[in-house]
């Protein structure tokens, strides 16, 4: 008799673009991942199901579900990412983005974070060593910096300060630097806020991101620059300053 996990994987692998079948598979699969994540990842590793787009596309949701289990175990995540890293980089990027978001929000911390660092150490090491030469080098650097690994700092700092980099990627770099409490982040922010060639919307998002930084210097930085900020940015600056009592004073 075919077991539920293998049956669901087989159905998903052969469903093509049938969204209803994909939805039904996920509704039946995600409860099983609570206790059978290791078995599921082993099945994926031992077969060629990732060659099927519906299966590959489901891996970010699988990652999110495994990270949210009551009994936390990061080992399946490391194994799954190692499988995606070189052969499915677009899906691997989504997995890294999910992990980074949970680290930066504080959802993953303490023992959970330590477990995750250990599980991801081996698959991330070659990416951090190769830097931008690997499609996932930048994403690996963002994650590493988010949890305090200095190996990604030069690349992430450069991503934020380089104007030719897309704004959303620059903001991801800033978020990682804020999570790492990087010493250079405020200096870089001052430069960007004072650059008249930077668009106002980007500067507004910078100010919003600073709200996560618990540093008294933030208030000094914003107040010093307040008069020279574009008029449309000043309300964002005031909103930032009123988020914490010491900044408000």
CSV table of C-alpha atoms in Angstrom, one decimal:
chain,number,residue,atom,x,y,z
A,1,UNK,CA,0.0,0.0,0.0
A,2,UNK,CA,1.4,3.4,-1.0
A,3,UNK,CA,2.1,5.7,2.0
A,4,UNK,CA,0.4,9.1,2.1
A,5,UNK,CA,3.6,11.1,1.7
A,6,UNK,CA,4.8,9.3,-1.4
A,7,UNK,CA,1.3,9.3,-2.9
A,8,UNK,CA,0.9,13.0,-2.5
A,9,UNK,CA,4.3,13.6,-4.0
A,10,UNK,CA,3.5,11.4,-7.0
A,11,UNK,CA,0.2,13.1,-7.5
A,12,UNK,CA,1.8,16.6,-7.3
A,13,UNK,CA,4.7,15.6,-9.6
A,14,UNK,CA,2.2,14.6,-12.4
A,15,UNK,CA,-0.5,17.2,-12.0
A,16,UNK,CA,0.9,19.7,-14.4
A,17,UNK,CA,-0.7,23.1,-14.1
A,18,UNK,CA,-3.8,21.8,-12.3
A,19,UNK,CA,-4.1,24.4,-9.5
A,20,UNK,CA,-7.0,22.6,-7.8
A,21,UNK,CA,-4.9,19.4,-7.5
A,22,UNK,CA,-2.0,21.4,-6.2
A,23,UNK,CA,-4.2,23.0,-3.6
A,24,UNK,CA,-5.7,19.6,-2.5
A,25,UNK,CA,-2.2,18.1,-2.2
A,26,UNK,CA,-1.0,20.9,0.0
A,27,UNK,CA,-4.0,20.8,2.3
A,28,UNK,CA,-3.3,17.1,2.9
A,29,UNK,CA,0.5,17.4,3.0
A,30,UNK,CA,1.1,20.2,5.4
A,31,UNK,CA,-0.4,18.5,8.5
A,32,UNK,CA,1.8,15.5,7.8
A,33,UNK,CA,4.9,17.7,7.9
A,34,UNK,CA,4.4,18.3,11.6
A,35,UNK,CA,5.7,14.9,12.4
A,36,UNK,CA,7.1,13.6,9.1
A,37,UNK,CA,9.3,16.4,7.8
A,38,UNK,CA,12.4,14.3,7.9
A,39,UNK,CA,10.8,11.5,6.0
A,40,UNK,CA,9.4,14.0,3.4
A,41,UNK,CA,12.7,15.6,2.7
A,42,UNK,CA,14.4,12.2,2.4
A,43,UNK,CA,11.8,11.2,-0.2
A,44,UNK,CA,12.5,14.4,-2.1
A,45,UNK,CA,16.3,13.9,-1.9
A,46,UNK,CA,16.0,10.2,-3.0
A,47,UNK,CA,13.9,10.9,-6.1
A,48,UNK,CA,13.7,13.2,-9.0
A,49,UNK,CA,10.4,14.8,-8.1
A,50,UNK,CA,12.0,18.3,-8.0
A,51,UNK,CA,12.2,18.1,-11.8
A,52,UNK,CA,8.5,18.6,-11.7
A,53,UNK,CA,7.7,22.4,-11.4
A,54,UNK,CA,4.7,22.0,-9.1
A,55,UNK,CA,6.9,20.1,-6.6
A,56,UNK,CA,9.7,22.6,-6.8
A,57,UNK,CA,7.4,25.5,-6.5
A,58,UNK,CA,6.0,24.0,-3.3
A,59,UNK,CA,9.3,23.9,-1.5
A,60,UNK,CA,9.1,27.5,0.0
A,61,UNK,CA,5.8,26.7,1.6
A,62,UNK,CA,7.3,23.4,2.9
A,63,UNK,CA,10.1,25.4,4.3
A,64,UNK,CA,7.8,27.8,6.1
A,65,UNK,CA,5.7,24.9,7.5
A,66,UNK,CA,8.8,23.0,8.8
A,67,UNK,CA,10.2,26.1,10.5
A,68,UNK,CA,6.8,26.6,12.2
A,69,UNK,CA,6.6,23.1,13.8
A,70,UNK,CA,5.9,22.8,17.5
A,71,UNK,CA,8.9,20.6,17.9
A,72,UNK,CA,11.5,22.6,16.1
A,73,UNK,CA,14.2,20.8,14.1
A,74,UNK,CA,16.3,22.6,11.5
A,75,UNK,CA,18.0,19.6,10.0
A,76,UNK,CA,15.4,19.1,7.2
A,77,UNK,CA,15.8,22.7,6.1
A,78,UNK,CA,19.5,22.3,5.6
A,79,UNK,CA,19.1,19.2,3.6
A,80,UNK,CA,16.3,20.7,1.5
A,81,UNK,CA,18.3,23.8,0.7
A,82,UNK,CA,21.4,21.8,-0.2
A,83,UNK,CA,19.3,20.0,-2.7
A,84,UNK,CA,17.9,23.3,-4.2
A,85,UNK,CA,21.0,25.4,-4.1
A,86,UNK,CA,22.6,24.6,-7.4
A,87,UNK,CA,19.9,22.9,-9.5
A,88,UNK,CA,16.9,25.1,-8.5
A,89,UNK,CA,18.4,28.5,-7.6
A,90,UNK,CA,15.1,30.4,-8.0
A,91,UNK,CA,13.4,28.2,-5.5
A,92,UNK,CA,16.5,28.3,-3.3
A,93,UNK,CA,16.3,32.1,-3.3
A,94,UNK,CA,12.7,32.0,-2.0
A,95,UNK,CA,13.8,29.6,0.7
A,96,UNK,CA,16.6,31.9,1.8
A,97,UNK,CA,14.2,34.9,1.8
A,98,UNK,CA,11.8,33.1,4.1
A,99,UNK,CA,14.5,32.2,6.5
A,100,UNK,CA,16.0,35.7,6.4
A,101,UNK,CA,12.6,37.3,7.1
A,102,UNK,CA,12.0,35.0,10.1
A,103,UNK,CA,15.5,35.8,11.5
A,104,UNK,CA,15.1,39.5,11.0
A,105,UNK,CA,11.7,39.6,12.6
A,106,UNK,CA,13.0,37.7,15.7
A,107,UNK,CA,10.7,34.8,15.1
A,108,UNK,CA,13.8,32.6,15.0
A,109,UNK,CA,16.1,33.2,17.8
A,110,UNK,CA,17.9,31.6,20.7
A,111,UNK,CA,18.2,27.8,20.5
A,112,UNK,CA,16.1,27.7,17.3
A,113,UNK,CA,18.5,30.1,15.6
A,114,UNK,CA,21.5,28.2,16.8
A,115,UNK,CA,20.0,25.0,15.3
A,116,UNK,CA,19.3,26.7,12.0
A,117,UNK,CA,22.8,28.1,11.8
A,118,UNK,CA,24.3,24.7,12.3
A,119,UNK,CA,22.0,23.1,9.8
A,120,UNK,CA,22.7,25.7,7.1
A,121,UNK,CA,26.4,26.0,7.7
A,122,UNK,CA,27.5,23.4,5.2
A,123,UNK,CA,25.2,24.5,2.3
A,124,UNK,CA,25.9,28.2,2.8
A,125,UNK,CA,29.7,28.0,3.1
A,126,UNK,CA,30.5,27.7,-0.7
A,127,UNK,CA,28.0,30.5,-1.4
A,128,UNK,CA,29.7,32.9,1.0
A,129,UNK,CA,33.1,31.9,-0.4
A,130,UNK,CA,32.1,32.5,-4.0
A,131,UNK,CA,30.2,35.7,-3.3
A,132,UNK,CA,28.5,37.3,-6.3
A,133,UNK,CA,29.7,34.7,-8.7
A,134,UNK,CA,27.0,32.3,-7.6
A,135,UNK,CA,23.3,33.1,-8.3
A,136,UNK,CA,22.5,32.8,-4.6
A,137,UNK,CA,25.7,34.5,-3.3
A,138,UNK,CA,23.9,37.7,-2.5
A,139,UNK,CA,21.0,36.0,-0.8
A,140,UNK,CA,23.3,33.9,1.3
A,141,UNK,CA,25.2,37.0,2.4
A,142,UNK,CA,21.9,38.6,3.4
A,143,UNK,CA,21.0,35.6,5.6
A,144,UNK,CA,24.5,35.4,7.1
A,145,UNK,CA,24.6,39.0,8.0
A,146,UNK,CA,21.1,38.8,9.5
A,147,UNK,CA,22.2,36.3,12.1
A,148,UNK,CA,25.6,38.0,12.8
A,149,UNK,CA,28.0,36.1,10.4
A,150,UNK,CA,30.5,38.7,9.3
A,151,UNK,CA,31.5,36.8,6.1
A,152,UNK,CA,28.6,38.5,4.2
A,153,UNK,CA,29.1,42.0,5.5
A,154,UNK,CA,31.3,43.5,2.6
A,155,UNK,CA,28.8,42.3,0.0
A,156,UNK,CA,25.7,43.4,1.9
A,157,UNK,CA,27.2,46.8,2.7
A,158,UNK,CA,28.1,47.3,-1.0
A,159,UNK,CA,24.5,46.3,-2.0
A,160,UNK,CA,23.0,49.0,0.1
A,161,UNK,CA,25.3,51.8,-0.9
A,162,UNK,CA,25.4,51.1,-4.6
A,163,UNK,CA,22.8,53.2,-6.4
A,164,UNK,CA,22.7,51.0,-9.5
A,165,UNK,CA,21.3,48.1,-7.3
A,166,UNK,CA,17.5,47.8,-7.4
A,167,UNK,CA,15.8,49.7,-4.5
A,168,UNK,CA,14.1,46.5,-3.2
A,169,UNK,CA,17.5,44.7,-3.0
A,170,UNK,CA,19.1,47.7,-1.3
A,171,UNK,CA,16.3,47.8,1.3
A,172,UNK,CA,16.8,44.0,1.9
A,173,UNK,CA,20.5,44.8,2.5
A,174,UNK,CA,19.6,47.6,4.9
A,175,UNK,CA,17.3,45.3,6.8
A,176,UNK,CA,20.0,42.7,7.2
A,177,UNK,CA,22.5,45.3,8.4
A,178,UNK,CA,20.0,46.6,10.9
A,179,UNK,CA,19.4,43.0,12.2
A,180,UNK,CA,23.2,42.6,12.6
A,181,UNK,CA,23.5,46.0,14.4
A,182,UNK,CA,26.2,46.8,11.9
A,183,UNK,CA,28.4,49.7,13.0
A,184,UNK,CA,28.5,51.3,9.6
A,185,UNK,CA,24.8,51.3,8.9
A,186,UNK,CA,24.0,54.7,10.3
A,187,UNK,CA,26.8,56.3,8.4
A,188,UNK,CA,25.5,54.7,5.2
A,189,UNK,CA,22.0,55.9,5.9
A,190,UNK,CA,23.2,59.5,6.5
A,191,UNK,CA,24.8,59.4,3.0
A,192,UNK,CA,21.7,58.1,1.3
A,193,UNK,CA,19.4,60.6,3.1
A,194,UNK,CA,21.7,63.4,2.1
A,195,UNK,CA,21.9,62.3,-1.5
A,196,UNK,CA,19.5,64.6,-3.5
A,197,UNK,CA,19.6,62.1,-6.4
A,198,UNK,CA,18.0,59.4,-4.3
A,199,UNK,CA,14.2,59.2,-4.9
A,200,UNK,CA,12.0,60.3,-2.0
A,201,UNK,CA,10.1,57.0,-1.8
A,202,UNK,CA,13.4,55.1,-1.2
A,203,UNK,CA,14.4,57.5,1.5
A,204,UNK,CA,11.0,57.2,3.2
A,205,UNK,CA,11.5,53.4,3.3
A,206,UNK,CA,14.9,53.9,4.8
A,207,UNK,CA,13.4,56.0,7.6
A,208,UNK,CA,10.7,53.3,8.1
A,209,UNK,CA,13.4,50.6,8.4
A,210,UNK,CA,15.3,52.6,11.0
A,211,UNK,CA,12.4,52.0,13.4
A,212,UNK,CA,13.8,48.5,14.0
A,213,UNK,CA,17.1,49.9,15.2
A,214,UNK,CA,17.2,50.3,18.9
A,215,UNK,CA,20.0,53.0,19.0
A,216,UNK,CA,19.7,56.5,20.5
A,217,UNK,CA,21.9,57.8,17.7
A,218,UNK,CA,18.9,57.3,15.3
A,219,UNK,CA,17.2,60.4,16.9
A,220,UNK,CA,20.3,62.5,16.6
A,221,UNK,CA,20.8,61.4,13.0
A,222,UNK,CA,17.2,62.3,12.0
A,223,UNK,CA,17.1,65.5,13.9
A,224,UNK,CA,20.4,66.7,12.4
A,225,UNK,CA,19.1,66.0,8.9
A,226,UNK,CA,15.5,67.0,9.4
A,227,UNK,CA,15.7,70.6,8.1
A,228,UNK,CA,17.4,69.4,4.9
A,229,UNK,CA,15.0,66.6,4.2
A,230,UNK,CA,12.5,67.0,1.4
A,231,UNK,CA,9.2,68.3,2.7
A,232,UNK,CA,7.4,65.1,1.8
A,233,UNK,CA,9.9,63.1,3.9
A,234,UNK,CA,9.5,65.2,7.1
A,235,UNK,CA,6.2,63.5,8.2
A,236,UNK,CA,8.0,60.1,7.9
A,237,UNK,CA,10.9,61.4,10.0
A,238,UNK,CA,8.4,62.6,12.7
A,239,UNK,CA,6.6,59.3,12.7
A,240,UNK,CA,10.0,57.5,13.2
A,241,UNK,CA,10.9,59.7,16.1
A,242,UNK,CA,7.7,59.1,17.9
A,243,UNK,CA,8.1,55.4,17.9
A,244,UNK,CA,10.3,55.3,21.0
A,245,UNK,CA,10.2,57.4,24.1
A,246,UNK,CA,13.9,58.3,24.1
A,247,UNK,CA,13.7,59.4,20.5
A,248,UNK,CA,10.6,61.5,21.1
A,249,UNK,CA,12.3,63.4,23.9
